[in-house]
Amino acid sequence: MIDTGLLLSIALVLIVPWLWSRRTSMPTIAQRGLYDEVSGALLVGLIVSRLAAMALDNPGGLLQVRDLLVIRSGMEFWPGMVAGAVTAAWRAHRHHVPPLRRLADLAPFGLIAYATYEAACLGREGCYGPVSPLGLVPDGLTTRVLPVGLLVALAVGLLAVLTFRMRTKPPGLTIAIAVGGLALARAVASIWLPRVGTGLTRQHLTSLTVLAVIVVSGIAFALTGRSSRTAVPGVFDEGGA
Amino acid sequence: MAVLPMWRRRPVSLLLVLGVAVLAVGCVPSNSTATFQAQGAPIPLPSGGMLPDITGDQFEGMLVSQRGRVVIVNVWASWCVPCRTEAPLLQRASESYPDVTFLGVDSKDGRRAAAQFIDEFDIRYPNVIDSSGEIRQRLGLRGFPTTYIFGPDGALRAGVVGGISEQRLAAQIEDARRS
């Protein structure tokens, strides 16, 4: 017995970015191929995601290998993404590629992978949201609901295209827009997604935190950059990092 | 120098990622399509803290006694990893929805381990033990854990196998409450 919906989601998440990468030309990826560059980062991201979820939901299981291996029990998105990004940046550094440039080149593919996963809610447990006459009826429900997952997929997909078209822009700017946009999409989606109780969900809280960090960092860079602009390029300048 | 194919250059990482993907998929279906309608004389639910070993008839009687309310039945076991993950969510849901009945069914398990599980996660809604396996047979259980959602009319609306997410649990409860 296989959870075919989840299997299909994972397959699509791996295939769709790869197909796109085959048709594009990103300076720091084209030579070796997308999964040559990110397989290690993916693995580290998965492990950290799982460890983070265990630490929050089932700390007693952290020492149990069996508990750790049941990925289906949950993963934490942002810790995994940060860990994966750090791994990819470190790998780029080892190969004498500017880390931020590499991350900026990978951003569109990461975003399209996320959009694919959200869109694949149709094949998993369903695309949930608030009751709406314009919507779908997920399995087990009797009323139509707005498919928030599909809307997130659309928004993040557009963000992927935007960051791809920014590939000649400063890498720090591309990364900030990618991460900030993704955090915003997740935060907004959290408002509409069903939840138990009335407090903020973990997804909502962490996404708002990430968004706040991006915004504050961006403001700080903008203020310091304007006051001390010199001939030395910074991360938000062309060719920086 | 000839460039090796990708699968030869990064076999370990790719295999590990694919292996994790397979583990993520697991070996449980996500939906149970069993039909079930409880019948018989109504039997009151056990109070929190008790862990009675009951028969299939007694289980159905408990469901009958809850007609008019949405009922969430969660079949679990202390050795089941996803059960440990969803336990805090179910306890939180039982507190957030006081008009919904939550009933836990511990099956294929030992009493001491079940009691420890309940203590560990501070589960305060009623739980029973299904030592004979009658309850899981009547429900058509296909994997651990499984969460069944019964409407106020007693009809089984959905069965979610393999751990239920917060989104799905909330959506199912709200939908059942609206019916």
Coordinates of C-alpha atoms in Angstrom, one line a residue:
Chain A
M1 CA 0.0 0.0 0.0
I2 CA 1.5 3.3 -1.1
D3 CA 0.5 6.8 -0.5
T4 CA 0.3 7.5 -4.3
G5 CA -0.6 11.1 -3.8
L6 CA 2.5 11.9 -1.8
L7 CA 4.6 9.8 -4.1
L8 CA 3.3 11.7 -7.1
S9 CA 4.0 15.0 -5.3
I10 CA 7.6 14.1 -4.6
A11 CA 8.1 12.9 -8.1
L12 CA 6.8 16.2 -9.5
V13 CA 8.8 18.3 -7.1
L14 CA 12.0 16.6 -8.4
I15 CA 11.1 16.5 -12.0
V16 CA 9.6 19.9 -12.8
P17 CA 12.6 22.0 -11.7
W18 CA 14.9 19.6 -13.4
L19 CA 13.0 20.0 -16.7
W20 CA 13.0 23.7 -16.4
S21 CA 16.8 23.7 -15.7
R22 CA 17.3 21.8 -18.8
R23 CA 15.7 24.5 -20.8
T24 CA 17.4 27.5 -19.2
S25 CA 20.9 28.8 -18.8
M26 CA 22.0 29.8 -15.3
P27 CA 25.7 30.7 -15.1
T28 CA 26.7 28.7 -12.1
I29 CA 24.5 25.7 -12.8
A30 CA 24.6 24.9 -16.5
Q31 CA 27.9 23.1 -16.5
R32 CA 27.1 20.4 -13.9
G33 CA 23.4 20.2 -13.9
L34 CA 20.8 21.1 -11.3
Y35 CA 20.9 17.9 -9.1
D36 CA 24.6 17.7 -9.2
E37 CA 24.6 21.0 -7.4
V38 CA 21.8 20.5 -5.0
S39 CA 21.6 16.8 -4.1
G40 CA 23.8 17.3 -1.0
A41 CA 21.8 20.4 0.0
L42 CA 18.5 18.6 -0.5
L43 CA 19.7 15.8 1.8
V44 CA 20.9 18.2 4.5
G45 CA 17.7 20.2 4.2
L46 CA 15.6 17.0 4.6
I47 CA 17.5 15.9 7.6
V48 CA 17.4 19.2 9.4
S49 CA 13.7 19.6 8.5
R50 CA 12.9 16.3 10.2
L51 CA 15.1 17.0 13.2
A52 CA 13.5 20.3 13.7
A53 CA 10.0 18.8 13.5
M54 CA 11.0 16.1 16.0
A55 CA 12.5 18.6 18.4
L56 CA 9.2 20.6 18.4
D57 CA 6.7 17.8 18.3
N58 CA 8.3 14.7 19.8
P59 CA 11.6 15.5 21.6
G60 CA 11.6 12.1 23.2
G61 CA 11.9 10.5 19.8
L62 CA 15.1 12.4 18.8
L63 CA 17.2 9.5 20.0
Q64 CA 15.1 6.9 18.2
V65 CA 16.3 6.2 14.6
R66 CA 13.0 4.7 13.8
D67 CA 11.1 7.8 14.8
L68 CA 13.5 10.0 12.8
L69 CA 13.1 8.0 9.6
V70 CA 9.3 8.4 9.5
I71 CA 9.4 11.5 7.4
R72 CA 5.7 11.3 6.9
S73 CA 5.2 12.4 10.5
G74 CA 6.2 16.0 9.7
M75 CA 9.0 18.3 8.6
E76 CA 9.7 21.9 9.4
F77 CA 10.1 24.0 6.3
W78 CA 12.2 27.0 7.2
P79 CA 14.9 25.2 9.2
G80 CA 15.3 22.8 6.3
M81 CA 15.4 25.5 3.8
V82 CA 18.1 27.5 5.7
A83 CA 20.2 24.4 6.2
G84 CA 19.9 23.5 2.5
A85 CA 20.8 27.0 1.4
V86 CA 23.8 27.1 3.7
T87 CA 25.0 23.7 2.3
A88 CA 24.6 24.9 -1.2
A89 CA 26.5 28.1 -0.4
W90 CA 29.3 26.2 1.2
R91 CA 29.5 23.9 -1.7
A92 CA 29.7 26.8 -4.1
H93 CA 32.5 28.4 -2.0
R94 CA 34.4 25.1 -2.2
H95 CA 34.2 25.3 -5.9
H96 CA 35.2 28.9 -6.1
V97 CA 31.8 30.1 -7.1
P98 CA 30.4 33.2 -5.4
P99 CA 27.9 31.7 -2.9
L100 CA 25.3 34.3 -3.2
R101 CA 25.4 34.1 -7.0
R102 CA 24.8 30.3 -6.7
L103 CA 21.9 30.8 -4.4
A104 CA 20.4 33.4 -6.6
D105 CA 20.7 31.0 -9.6
L106 CA 19.1 28.2 -7.6
A107 CA 16.3 30.4 -6.2
P108 CA 13.9 30.1 -9.2
F109 CA 14.2 26.3 -9.2
G110 CA 13.6 26.1 -5.5
L111 CA 10.5 28.3 -5.9
I112 CA 9.1 26.3 -8.8
A113 CA 9.6 23.1 -6.7
Y114 CA 7.7 24.6 -3.9
A115 CA 4.9 25.8 -6.2
T116 CA 4.7 22.3 -7.6
Y117 CA 4.3 20.8 -4.2
E118 CA 1.6 23.2 -3.3
A119 CA -0.3 22.5 -6.6
A120 CA 0.0 18.8 -6.0
C121 CA -2.3 19.2 -3.0
L122 CA -5.0 18.1 -5.5
G123 CA -3.5 14.6 -5.4
R124 CA -2.7 14.4 -1.7
E125 CA -5.1 15.1 1.1
G126 CA -6.9 17.9 -0.7
C127 CA -6.6 21.7 -1.2
Y128 CA -8.2 23.3 1.9
G129 CA -9.3 26.8 2.6
P130 CA -12.3 28.9 3.7
V131 CA -15.8 27.9 2.5
S132 CA -16.4 29.5 -0.9
P133 CA -18.8 29.0 -3.7
L134 CA -15.8 29.2 -6.0
G135 CA -13.8 26.2 -5.0
L136 CA -13.3 22.5 -4.8
V137 CA -14.8 19.8 -2.6
P138 CA -11.9 17.9 -1.0
D139 CA -12.3 14.3 -0.2
G140 CA -14.3 13.8 2.9
L141 CA -15.9 17.2 2.9
T142 CA -19.4 18.2 1.7
T143 CA -18.9 21.9 1.0
R144 CA -16.8 23.8 -1.5
V145 CA -13.6 25.5 -0.2
L146 CA -11.2 27.9 -1.8
P147 CA -8.1 25.9 -2.8
V148 CA -5.5 28.0 -1.0
G149 CA -2.7 25.6 -2.0
L150 CA -3.4 26.3 -5.7
L151 CA -3.4 30.0 -5.1
V152 CA -0.1 29.7 -3.3
A153 CA 1.3 27.6 -6.2
L154 CA 0.3 30.3 -8.6
A155 CA 1.8 33.1 -6.6
V156 CA 5.1 31.3 -5.9
G157 CA 5.2 30.1 -9.6
L158 CA 5.1 33.8 -10.7
L159 CA 7.7 34.6 -8.1
A160 CA 9.9 31.9 -9.6
V161 CA 9.6 33.4 -13.1
L162 CA 10.3 36.9 -11.6
T163 CA 13.5 35.7 -9.9
F164 CA 14.6 33.9 -13.0
R165 CA 14.2 37.1 -15.0
M166 CA 16.3 38.8 -12.3
R167 CA 19.3 36.6 -13.0
T168 CA 21.4 39.6 -14.2
K169 CA 20.5 41.6 -11.1
P170 CA 22.5 41.7 -7.8
P171 CA 22.3 38.2 -6.2
G172 CA 21.4 39.6 -2.7
L173 CA 18.4 41.3 -4.2
T174 CA 17.2 38.2 -6.0
I175 CA 17.6 36.1 -2.8
A176 CA 15.8 38.6 -0.7
I177 CA 12.9 38.8 -3.1
A178 CA 12.7 35.0 -3.4
V179 CA 12.8 34.3 0.4
G180 CA 10.6 37.3 1.3
G181 CA 8.1 36.5 -1.4
L182 CA 7.9 32.9 -0.3
A183 CA 7.5 33.9 3.4
L184 CA 4.8 36.3 2.4
A185 CA 2.9 33.7 0.5
R186 CA 3.1 31.2 3.3
A187 CA 2.1 33.8 5.9
V188 CA -0.9 35.0 3.9
A189 CA -2.0 31.4 3.2
S190 CA -1.9 30.6 6.9
I191 CA -4.6 33.2 7.4
W192 CA -7.0 31.2 5.2
L193 CA -6.0 27.7 5.9
P194 CA -8.1 25.8 8.5
R195 CA -6.5 25.5 11.9
V196 CA -7.3 24.1 15.3
G197 CA -7.8 26.9 17.8
T198 CA -7.5 30.6 17.3
G199 CA -3.8 31.2 17.7
L200 CA -1.1 31.6 15.0
T201 CA 0.0 28.3 13.5
R202 CA 3.6 27.5 13.4
Q203 CA 3.8 28.0 9.7
H204 CA 2.2 31.5 10.2
L205 CA 4.6 32.4 13.0
T206 CA 7.8 31.3 11.3
S207 CA 6.9 32.8 8.0
L208 CA 6.1 36.1 9.6
T209 CA 9.4 36.0 11.4
V210 CA 11.3 35.2 8.2
L211 CA 9.5 38.0 6.4
A212 CA 10.3 40.5 9.2
V213 CA 14.0 39.5 9.0
I214 CA 14.1 40.1 5.3
V215 CA 12.3 43.4 5.5
V216 CA 14.5 44.7 8.3
S217 CA 17.7 43.4 6.6
G218 CA 16.6 45.1 3.4
I219 CA 16.0 48.4 5.1
A220 CA 19.3 48.2 6.9
F221 CA 21.1 47.5 3.7
A222 CA 19.4 50.3 1.9
L223 CA 20.2 52.8 4.7
T224 CA 23.8 51.7 5.1
G225 CA 24.3 51.4 1.4
R226 CA 23.2 54.9 0.6
S227 CA 25.3 56.4 3.3
S228 CA 28.5 54.6 2.5
R229 CA 28.4 53.9 -1.2
T230 CA 32.0 53.4 -2.4
A231 CA 33.8 51.7 -5.4
V232 CA 33.7 48.4 -3.5
P233 CA 30.7 46.4 -4.6
G234 CA 28.3 45.1 -1.9
V235 CA 25.9 42.2 -2.0
F236 CA 23.2 44.2 -3.5
D237 CA 25.4 45.6 -6.2
E238 CA 26.1 44.1 -9.6
G239 CA 28.8 41.4 -9.3
G240 CA 28.7 41.4 -5.5
A241 CA 29.7 38.3 -3.5
Chain B
M1 CA 38.7 14.4 -19.6
A2 CA 35.3 12.7 -20.3
V3 CA 32.4 13.8 -18.1
L4 CA 30.7 11.0 -16.3
P5 CA 26.9 10.7 -16.3
M6 CA 25.2 12.4 -13.3
W7 CA 24.2 9.1 -11.8
R8 CA 27.8 8.0 -11.6
R9 CA 29.1 11.3 -10.3
R10 CA 26.6 11.7 -7.4
P11 CA 25.1 8.3 -6.8
V12 CA 25.3 8.4 -3.0
S13 CA 23.5 11.7 -2.6
L14 CA 20.8 11.0 -5.1
L15 CA 20.2 7.6 -3.8
L16 CA 19.9 8.9 -0.3
V17 CA 17.4 11.6 -1.4
L18 CA 15.4 9.1 -3.3
G19 CA 15.5 6.8 -0.3
V20 CA 14.2 9.5 1.9
A21 CA 11.5 10.2 -0.6
V22 CA 10.4 6.5 -0.4
L23 CA 10.4 6.7 3.4
A24 CA 8.3 9.9 3.2
V25 CA 5.8 8.1 1.1
G26 CA 5.6 5.3 3.6
C27 CA 3.4 2.3 3.1
V28 CA 0.0 3.5 4.2
P29 CA -2.8 4.8 2.0
S30 CA -4.1 8.2 3.0
N31 CA -7.9 7.5 3.0
S32 CA -10.0 4.7 4.4
T33 CA -13.2 4.0 2.4
A34 CA -14.8 1.8 4.9
T35 CA -18.4 2.3 5.8
F36 CA -19.6 2.0 9.4
Q37 CA -22.8 2.9 11.3
A38 CA -22.8 2.1 15.0
Q39 CA -25.8 0.3 16.4
G40 CA -27.1 -1.0 19.7
A41 CA -27.9 0.4 23.1
P42 CA -26.2 3.6 24.1
I43 CA -23.2 3.2 26.6
P44 CA -21.7 6.3 28.2
L45 CA -18.1 7.2 27.5
P46 CA -15.5 6.4 30.1
S47 CA -14.2 9.3 32.1
G48 CA -10.8 10.7 31.4
G49 CA -8.0 8.7 33.1
M50 CA -9.8 5.4 32.8
L51 CA -8.6 3.0 30.2
P52 CA -11.2 0.2 30.0
D53 CA -10.8 -2.8 27.7
I54 CA -14.0 -2.9 25.8
T55 CA -15.7 -5.1 23.2
G56 CA -16.9 -4.1 19.7
D57 CA -20.5 -3.9 20.9
Q58 CA -19.5 -1.6 23.8
F59 CA -17.6 0.6 21.4
E60 CA -20.7 0.9 19.1
G61 CA -22.8 1.7 22.1
M62 CA -20.5 4.5 23.0
L63 CA -20.8 6.0 19.5
V64 CA -24.6 5.6 19.7
S65 CA -24.6 7.6 23.0
Q66 CA -22.9 10.5 21.2
R67 CA -25.6 10.9 18.5
G68 CA -26.2 14.6 17.8
R69 CA -22.5 15.4 18.2
V70 CA -19.6 15.2 15.9
V71 CA -17.3 12.3 17.0
I72 CA -13.6 11.9 16.3
V73 CA -12.3 8.4 16.9
N74 CA -8.6 8.0 16.8
V75 CA -7.1 4.5 16.6
W76 CA -3.6 4.5 17.8
A77 CA -0.8 2.4 19.4
S78 CA 2.1 3.5 21.6
W79 CA 4.7 2.0 19.2
C80 CA 3.3 4.0 16.2
V81 CA 5.5 7.0 15.4
P82 CA 2.9 9.1 13.6
C83 CA 0.6 8.5 16.6
R84 CA 3.2 10.3 18.8
T85 CA 3.3 13.2 16.4
E86 CA -0.5 13.7 16.1
A87 CA -1.3 13.1 19.8
P88 CA -0.7 16.8 20.9
L89 CA -2.8 18.0 18.0
L90 CA -5.7 15.8 18.9
Q91 CA -5.5 16.9 22.6
R92 CA -5.4 20.5 21.5
A93 CA -8.4 19.9 19.2
S94 CA -10.4 18.3 22.0
E95 CA -9.9 21.5 24.0
S96 CA -10.7 23.8 21.1
Y97 CA -13.9 22.0 20.1
P98 CA -15.8 21.3 23.4
D99 CA -18.9 20.4 21.4
V100 CA -17.1 17.6 19.6
T101 CA -16.5 14.2 21.2
F102 CA -13.0 12.7 21.0
L103 CA -12.5 9.0 21.6
G104 CA -9.1 7.3 21.5
V105 CA -8.9 3.5 20.8
D106 CA -5.6 1.8 21.7
S107 CA -5.2 -1.3 19.6
K108 CA -2.5 -3.9 19.2
D109 CA -0.8 -2.6 22.2
G110 CA 0.0 -3.3 25.9
R111 CA -1.9 -1.6 28.7
R112 CA 1.2 -0.3 30.5
A113 CA 2.6 1.2 27.3
A114 CA -0.7 2.7 26.4
A115 CA -1.0 4.3 29.9
Q116 CA 2.5 5.7 29.5
F117 CA 1.6 7.1 26.1
I118 CA -1.4 8.9 27.6
D119 CA 0.6 10.3 30.5
E120 CA 3.4 11.4 28.2
F121 CA 1.2 13.4 25.9
D122 CA -1.3 14.4 28.7
I123 CA -4.2 13.1 26.8
R124 CA -7.4 14.0 28.7
Y125 CA -10.1 12.9 26.3
P126 CA -11.6 9.3 26.8
N127 CA -9.5 6.4 25.6
V128 CA -10.3 2.7 25.5
I129 CA -8.4 -0.5 24.8
D130 CA -9.2 -2.8 22.0
S131 CA -7.3 -5.9 23.1
S132 CA -9.5 -8.4 21.1
G133 CA -9.1 -6.4 17.9
E134 CA -12.9 -6.3 17.4
I135 CA -13.0 -2.6 17.1
R136 CA -10.4 -2.3 14.5
Q137 CA -12.0 -5.1 12.5
R138 CA -15.4 -3.4 12.6
L139 CA -13.9 -0.1 11.5
G140 CA -12.0 -1.8 8.7
L141 CA -8.7 -0.4 10.0
R142 CA -5.9 -0.4 7.4
G143 CA -3.1 1.2 9.2
F144 CA -1.9 3.1 12.3
P145 CA -3.0 5.7 13.2
T146 CA -6.4 6.2 11.6
T147 CA -8.7 9.0 12.5
Y148 CA -12.4 8.6 11.8
I149 CA -14.8 11.5 11.6
F150 CA -18.5 10.7 12.4
G151 CA -21.2 13.2 11.8
P152 CA -24.0 14.1 14.2
D153 CA -26.2 11.5 12.5
G154 CA -23.7 8.8 13.4
A155 CA -22.6 8.3 9.8
L156 CA -18.9 7.8 9.0
R157 CA -17.8 10.8 7.0
A158 CA -14.1 10.1 6.5
G159 CA -11.3 8.0 7.7
V160 CA -7.8 9.4 7.5
V161 CA -5.0 6.8 7.6
G162 CA -1.4 7.5 8.5
G163 CA -1.6 10.6 10.7
I164 CA -3.9 13.6 10.2
S165 CA -2.6 17.2 9.6
E166 CA -4.0 20.2 11.5
Q167 CA -5.5 21.5 8.3
R168 CA -7.4 18.4 7.5
L169 CA -8.6 17.8 11.0
A170 CA -9.9 21.3 11.4
A171 CA -11.5 21.2 7.9
Q172 CA -13.2 17.9 8.6
I173 CA -14.5 19.0 12.0
E174 CA -15.8 22.3 10.7
D175 CA -17.5 20.5 7.8
A176 CA -19.1 18.0 10.1
R177 CA -20.3 20.7 12.5
R178 CA -22.0 22.5 9.6
S179 CA -23.9 19.4 8.5

